[in-house]
Amino acid sequence: MKLRVASTIGKDTTMNVADGVFSAPVNQQLIAQAVRVYLSNQRQGTSKTKTRSEIARSKKKWFKQKGTGNARHGARTPNIFVGGGVSHGPTGLQNYSLKMSASQRQNALKSALSAQKDQILVCDDLTQLDGKTSSAQKMLVKLLPEASRILVILDKPSQMVLRSLRNMPSVLMTSSALLTTFEVASADAIVFTKESVKALEARLASEQQPETKAEKAPVEK
């Protein structure tokens, strides 16, 4: 498969990439599962409410048991009163973490890249940014005039590139080593550099290799 290599100063060319990464079968269910696992793992689970036993209010009986016409209450802490405790609320001990196998994560990322292959381009001009946000804005508008959410994938970003892109709300930066399915699936356009493409292909190729056990030497009798 070939990806478009765009340039702001010259003609566009193409680059050969691995079909197994950018032209793999698209599994929408696996992509959805990977996104759900990613978002669930971002939750901290620290929300907490106080029960009636934790409320710092008087436990004294409000009024006498009979003769007032009111229901019988022995404290001001129940959940039916304003300022009382909360029933069945979060305890701060929730665990929202989910897991996927390594092969599932890998196949989900390949599926997401393959589904977005028409929105992927390669541009090495990013490495020439001078640290100014205005320069990066002009470059991205020229390359992707209609994209509102751009994912930029770098191999080893320099300080100048980070300074140029970090203040742009429509741009998300990441590295090929940390790329996730959620980031790929939520982007309108994806910009690679040639080095980041090679690094991503190497990453997915190394994850695909099965683990081999060391062969034992024969025991002499």
mmCIF file of C-alpha atoms in Angstrom:
data_model
loop_
_atom_site.group_PDB
_atom_site.id
_atom_site.type_symbol
_atom_site.label_atom_id
_atom_site.label_comp_id
_atom_site.label_asym_id
_atom_site.label_seq_id
_atom_site.Cartn_x
_atom_site.Cartn_y
_atom_site.Cartn_z
ATOM 1 C CA MET A 1 0.000 0.000 0.000
ATOM 2 C CA LYS A 2 1.069 3.595 -0.586
ATOM 3 C CA LEU A 3 0.468 6.684 1.523
ATOM 4 C CA ARG A 4 0.526 10.230 0.228
ATOM 5 C CA VAL A 5 3.621 12.205 1.198
ATOM 6 C CA ALA A 6 2.602 15.856 1.253
ATOM 7 C CA SER A 7 4.945 18.832 1.124
ATOM 8 C CA THR A 8 4.312 22.546 1.479
ATOM 9 C CA ILE A 9 7.238 23.487 -0.750
ATOM 10 C CA GLY A 10 7.313 20.748 -3.386
ATOM 11 C CA LYS A 11 5.221 18.174 -5.189
ATOM 12 C CA ASP A 12 3.389 15.396 -3.404
ATOM 13 C CA THR A 13 4.841 11.903 -3.654
ATOM 14 C CA THR A 14 3.963 8.478 -2.264
ATOM 15 C CA MET A 15 5.515 6.119 0.267
ATOM 16 C CA ASN A 16 5.245 2.347 0.431
ATOM 17 C CA VAL A 17 3.917 1.085 3.781
ATOM 18 C CA ALA A 18 3.045 -2.305 5.203
ATOM 19 C CA ASP A 19 -0.322 -3.651 4.067
ATOM 20 C CA GLY A 20 -0.686 -5.517 7.341
ATOM 21 C CA VAL A 21 -0.731 -2.218 9.268
ATOM 22 C CA PHE A 22 -2.523 0.254 6.992
ATOM 23 C CA SER A 23 -4.643 -2.069 4.861
ATOM 24 C CA ALA A 24 -5.732 -4.738 7.332
ATOM 25 C CA PRO A 25 -9.319 -6.030 7.634
ATOM 26 C CA VAL A 26 -11.436 -3.546 9.592
ATOM 27 C CA ASN A 27 -13.097 -4.952 12.703
ATOM 28 C CA GLN A 28 -15.536 -2.304 13.912
ATOM 29 C CA GLN A 29 -16.531 -4.267 17.021
ATOM 30 C CA LEU A 30 -12.912 -4.619 18.096
ATOM 31 C CA ILE A 31 -12.312 -0.895 17.580
ATOM 32 C CA ALA A 32 -15.375 -0.078 19.700
ATOM 33 C CA GLN A 33 -14.176 -2.435 22.421
ATOM 34 C CA ALA A 34 -10.705 -0.862 22.443
ATOM 35 C CA VAL A 35 -12.206 2.632 22.732
ATOM 36 C CA ARG A 36 -14.462 1.538 25.605
ATOM 37 C CA VAL A 37 -11.539 -0.060 27.466
ATOM 38 C CA TYR A 38 -9.383 3.039 26.967
ATOM 39 C CA LEU A 39 -12.051 5.453 28.219
ATOM 40 C CA SER A 40 -12.947 3.239 31.156
ATOM 41 C CA ASN A 41 -9.309 3.075 32.228
ATOM 42 C CA GLN A 42 -9.157 6.872 32.334
ATOM 43 C CA ARG A 43 -11.704 6.962 35.153
ATOM 44 C CA GLN A 44 -10.250 7.429 38.621
ATOM 45 C CA GLY A 45 -13.195 6.165 40.639
ATOM 46 C CA THR A 46 -12.569 8.646 43.461
ATOM 47 C CA SER A 47 -16.093 10.095 43.680
ATOM 48 C CA LYS A 48 -17.559 9.625 47.134
ATOM 49 C CA THR A 49 -20.688 10.605 49.042
ATOM 50 C CA LYS A 50 -21.347 10.446 52.773
ATOM 51 C CA THR A 51 -23.818 8.022 54.256
ATOM 52 C CA ARG A 52 -26.084 8.929 57.151
ATOM 53 C CA SER A 53 -23.537 7.521 59.607
ATOM 54 C CA GLU A 54 -20.870 9.927 58.304
ATOM 55 C CA ILE A 55 -22.940 13.123 58.351
ATOM 56 C CA ALA A 56 -21.963 15.601 61.082
ATOM 57 C CA ARG A 57 -25.507 16.441 62.178
ATOM 58 C CA SER A 58 -27.330 16.024 65.454
ATOM 59 C CA LYS A 59 -28.549 12.543 66.305
ATOM 60 C CA LYS A 60 -30.986 14.009 68.812
ATOM 61 C CA LYS A 61 -34.674 13.275 68.355
ATOM 62 C CA TRP A 62 -36.376 16.220 66.611
ATOM 63 C CA PHE A 63 -39.602 16.281 68.598
ATOM 64 C CA LYS A 64 -41.620 14.088 70.875
ATOM 65 C CA GLN A 65 -42.846 10.757 69.592
ATOM 66 C CA LYS A 66 -46.587 11.464 69.617
ATOM 67 C CA GLY A 67 -48.985 14.329 69.339
ATOM 68 C CA THR A 68 -47.208 16.565 66.763
ATOM 69 C CA GLY A 69 -48.790 15.174 63.583
ATOM 70 C CA ASN A 70 -45.349 14.527 62.068
ATOM 71 C CA ALA A 71 -43.757 11.234 61.155
ATOM 72 C CA ARG A 72 -41.539 9.646 63.749
ATOM 73 C CA HIS A 73 -37.876 10.742 63.293
ATOM 74 C CA GLY A 74 -34.997 10.108 65.620
ATOM 75 C CA ALA A 75 -32.242 12.076 63.810
ATOM 76 C CA ARG A 76 -31.582 14.672 61.098
ATOM 77 C CA THR A 77 -29.183 12.479 59.128
ATOM 78 C CA PRO A 78 -31.461 10.277 56.936
ATOM 79 C CA ASN A 79 -31.323 10.684 53.195
ATOM 80 C CA ILE A 80 -34.867 12.075 52.950
ATOM 81 C CA PHE A 81 -33.779 15.366 54.541
ATOM 82 C CA VAL A 82 -31.781 18.191 52.979
ATOM 83 C CA GLY A 83 -28.259 17.913 54.350
ATOM 84 C CA GLY A 84 -28.707 14.251 55.187
ATOM 85 C CA GLY A 85 -26.711 11.298 53.960
ATOM 86 C CA VAL A 86 -26.880 9.763 50.500
ATOM 87 C CA SER A 87 -28.141 6.242 49.973
ATOM 88 C CA HIS A 88 -26.327 3.911 47.573
ATOM 89 C CA GLY A 89 -23.921 6.644 46.412
ATOM 90 C CA PRO A 90 -20.342 6.153 45.203
ATOM 91 C CA THR A 91 -17.928 5.048 47.900
ATOM 92 C CA GLY A 92 -14.620 6.084 46.342
ATOM 93 C CA LEU A 93 -13.580 2.449 45.952
ATOM 94 C CA GLN A 94 -14.924 1.824 42.449
ATOM 95 C CA ASN A 95 -12.600 0.057 40.047
ATOM 96 C CA TYR A 96 -13.414 0.835 36.413
ATOM 97 C CA SER A 97 -10.295 -0.735 34.904
ATOM 98 C CA LEU A 98 -10.786 -3.101 31.971
ATOM 99 C CA LYS A 99 -8.316 -5.252 30.093
ATOM 100 C CA MET A 100 -7.635 -6.392 26.555
ATOM 101 C CA SER A 101 -5.106 -8.917 25.403
ATOM 102 C CA ALA A 102 -2.008 -7.733 23.558
ATOM 103 C CA SER A 103 -3.186 -9.285 20.300
ATOM 104 C CA GLN A 104 -6.577 -7.583 20.617
ATOM 105 C CA ARG A 105 -4.951 -4.178 21.202
ATOM 106 C CA GLN A 106 -2.676 -4.709 18.229
ATOM 107 C CA ASN A 107 -5.469 -5.797 15.885
ATOM 108 C CA ALA A 108 -7.689 -2.936 17.067
ATOM 109 C CA LEU A 109 -4.963 -0.403 16.261
ATOM 110 C CA LYS A 110 -4.420 -1.930 12.829
ATOM 111 C CA SER A 111 -8.155 -1.876 12.172
ATOM 112 C CA ALA A 112 -8.402 1.774 13.203
ATOM 113 C CA LEU A 113 -5.460 2.764 10.984
ATOM 114 C CA SER A 114 -6.939 0.840 8.066
ATOM 115 C CA ALA A 115 -10.350 2.445 8.560
ATOM 116 C CA GLN A 116 -8.722 5.894 8.564
ATOM 117 C CA LYS A 117 -6.265 5.267 5.732
ATOM 118 C CA ASP A 118 -7.930 7.867 3.479
ATOM 119 C CA GLN A 119 -7.325 10.511 6.174
ATOM 120 C CA ILE A 120 -3.635 9.656 6.645
ATOM 121 C CA LEU A 121 -0.795 11.601 5.094
ATOM 122 C CA VAL A 122 2.948 11.734 5.616
ATOM 123 C CA CYS A 123 4.727 15.066 5.994
ATOM 124 C CA ASP A 124 8.345 15.598 6.978
ATOM 125 C CA ASP A 125 7.949 19.392 6.948
ATOM 126 C CA LEU A 126 6.867 19.168 10.585
ATOM 127 C CA THR A 127 10.462 18.593 11.620
ATOM 128 C CA GLN A 128 11.367 22.027 10.207
ATOM 129 C CA LEU A 129 9.028 24.023 12.455
ATOM 130 C CA ASP A 130 10.629 27.016 14.164
ATOM 131 C CA GLY A 131 8.761 26.890 17.473
ATOM 132 C CA LYS A 132 6.051 29.410 16.524
ATOM 133 C CA THR A 133 2.406 28.412 16.702
ATOM 134 C CA SER A 134 1.564 30.688 13.770
ATOM 135 C CA SER A 135 3.975 28.793 11.508
ATOM 136 C CA ALA A 136 2.449 25.456 12.462
ATOM 137 C CA GLN A 137 -1.045 26.845 11.941
ATOM 138 C CA LYS A 138 -0.242 28.017 8.421
ATOM 139 C CA MET A 139 1.330 24.663 7.555
ATOM 140 C CA LEU A 140 -1.579 22.577 8.803
ATOM 141 C CA VAL A 141 -4.187 24.824 7.160
ATOM 142 C CA LYS A 142 -2.361 24.408 3.866
ATOM 143 C CA LEU A 143 -2.088 20.630 4.258
ATOM 144 C CA LEU A 144 -5.496 19.970 5.873
ATOM 145 C CA PRO A 145 -7.822 22.943 5.331
ATOM 146 C CA GLU A 146 -11.013 21.144 6.444
ATOM 147 C CA ALA A 147 -9.762 19.056 9.380
ATOM 148 C CA SER A 148 -10.957 20.122 12.826
ATOM 149 C CA ARG A 149 -9.198 17.432 14.880
ATOM 150 C CA ILE A 150 -5.692 16.561 13.729
ATOM 151 C CA LEU A 151 -3.560 13.779 15.172
ATOM 152 C CA VAL A 152 0.179 14.315 14.706
ATOM 153 C CA ILE A 153 2.324 11.231 15.230
ATOM 154 C CA LEU A 154 6.036 11.798 15.674
ATOM 155 C CA ASP A 155 8.942 9.477 16.340
ATOM 156 C CA LYS A 156 11.221 11.617 18.517
ATOM 157 C CA PRO A 157 9.773 15.149 18.622
ATOM 158 C CA SER A 158 12.168 18.036 19.069
ATOM 159 C CA GLN A 159 11.573 20.930 21.429
ATOM 160 C CA MET A 160 10.784 23.242 18.509
ATOM 161 C CA VAL A 161 8.077 20.911 17.189
ATOM 162 C CA LEU A 162 6.501 20.611 20.635
ATOM 163 C CA ARG A 163 6.493 24.379 21.101
ATOM 164 C CA SER A 164 4.908 24.861 17.684
ATOM 165 C CA LEU A 165 2.034 22.428 18.162
ATOM 166 C CA ARG A 166 1.250 22.240 21.862
ATOM 167 C CA ASN A 167 -0.873 25.430 21.989
ATOM 168 C CA MET A 168 -3.164 24.428 19.123
ATOM 169 C CA PRO A 169 -6.468 23.096 20.532
ATOM 170 C CA SER A 170 -7.276 21.193 17.344
ATOM 171 C CA VAL A 171 -3.992 19.251 17.352
ATOM 172 C CA LEU A 172 -3.159 16.192 19.449
ATOM 173 C CA MET A 173 0.459 15.060 19.513
ATOM 174 C CA THR A 174 1.680 11.596 20.337
ATOM 175 C CA SER A 175 4.528 9.249 19.470
ATOM 176 C CA SER A 176 4.410 6.055 17.457
ATOM 177 C CA ALA A 177 5.330 4.107 20.604
ATOM 178 C CA LEU A 178 2.304 5.436 22.537
ATOM 179 C CA LEU A 179 -0.310 5.555 19.762
ATOM 180 C CA THR A 180 -3.711 4.168 20.799
ATOM 181 C CA THR A 181 -6.828 3.072 18.958
ATOM 182 C CA PHE A 182 -8.889 5.812 20.602
ATOM 183 C CA GLU A 183 -6.592 8.552 19.273
ATOM 184 C CA VAL A 184 -6.722 7.175 15.742
ATOM 185 C CA ALA A 185 -10.489 6.623 15.742
ATOM 186 C CA SER A 186 -11.302 10.111 17.071
ATOM 187 C CA ALA A 187 -9.154 12.059 14.580
ATOM 188 C CA ASP A 188 -10.382 13.776 11.428
ATOM 189 C CA ALA A 189 -6.908 13.685 9.892
ATOM 190 C CA ILE A 190 -3.699 11.872 10.834
ATOM 191 C CA VAL A 191 -0.243 13.205 10.025
ATOM 192 C CA PHE A 192 2.812 10.955 10.195
ATOM 193 C CA THR A 193 6.445 11.598 9.522
ATOM 194 C CA LYS A 194 8.427 9.020 7.586
ATOM 195 C CA GLU A 195 10.345 8.052 10.715
ATOM 196 C CA SER A 196 7.177 7.627 12.757
ATOM 197 C CA VAL A 197 5.671 5.364 10.081
ATOM 198 C CA LYS A 198 8.740 3.132 10.181
ATOM 199 C CA ALA A 199 8.758 3.144 13.985
ATOM 200 C CA LEU A 200 5.068 2.167 14.112
ATOM 201 C CA GLU A 201 5.576 -0.645 11.635
ATOM 202 C CA ALA A 202 8.513 -1.904 13.687
ATOM 203 C CA ARG A 203 6.465 -1.714 16.883
ATOM 204 C CA LEU A 204 3.548 -3.704 15.484
ATOM 205 C CA ALA A 205 5.887 -6.198 13.846
ATOM 206 C CA SER A 206 7.745 -6.841 17.107
ATOM 207 C CA GLU A 207 4.474 -7.260 19.032
ATOM 208 C CA GLN A 208 3.279 -9.791 16.472
ATOM 209 C CA GLN A 209 6.239 -12.144 16.871
ATOM 210 C CA PRO A 210 5.317 -15.088 19.127
ATOM 211 C CA GLU A 211 7.423 -15.784 22.157
ATOM 212 C CA THR A 212 9.674 -18.802 21.731
ATOM 213 C CA LYS A 213 10.915 -20.944 24.561
ATOM 214 C CA ALA A 214 14.599 -21.708 24.817
ATOM 215 C CA GLU A 215 15.428 -25.179 23.650
ATOM 216 C CA LYS A 216 16.804 -27.459 26.309
ATOM 217 C CA ALA A 217 20.057 -29.271 25.639
ATOM 218 C CA PRO A 218 19.707 -33.035 25.439
ATOM 219 C CA VAL A 219 20.633 -34.863 28.596
ATOM 220 C CA GLU A 220 23.338 -37.438 28.111
ATOM 221 C CA LYS A 221 22.654 -40.794 29.742
#
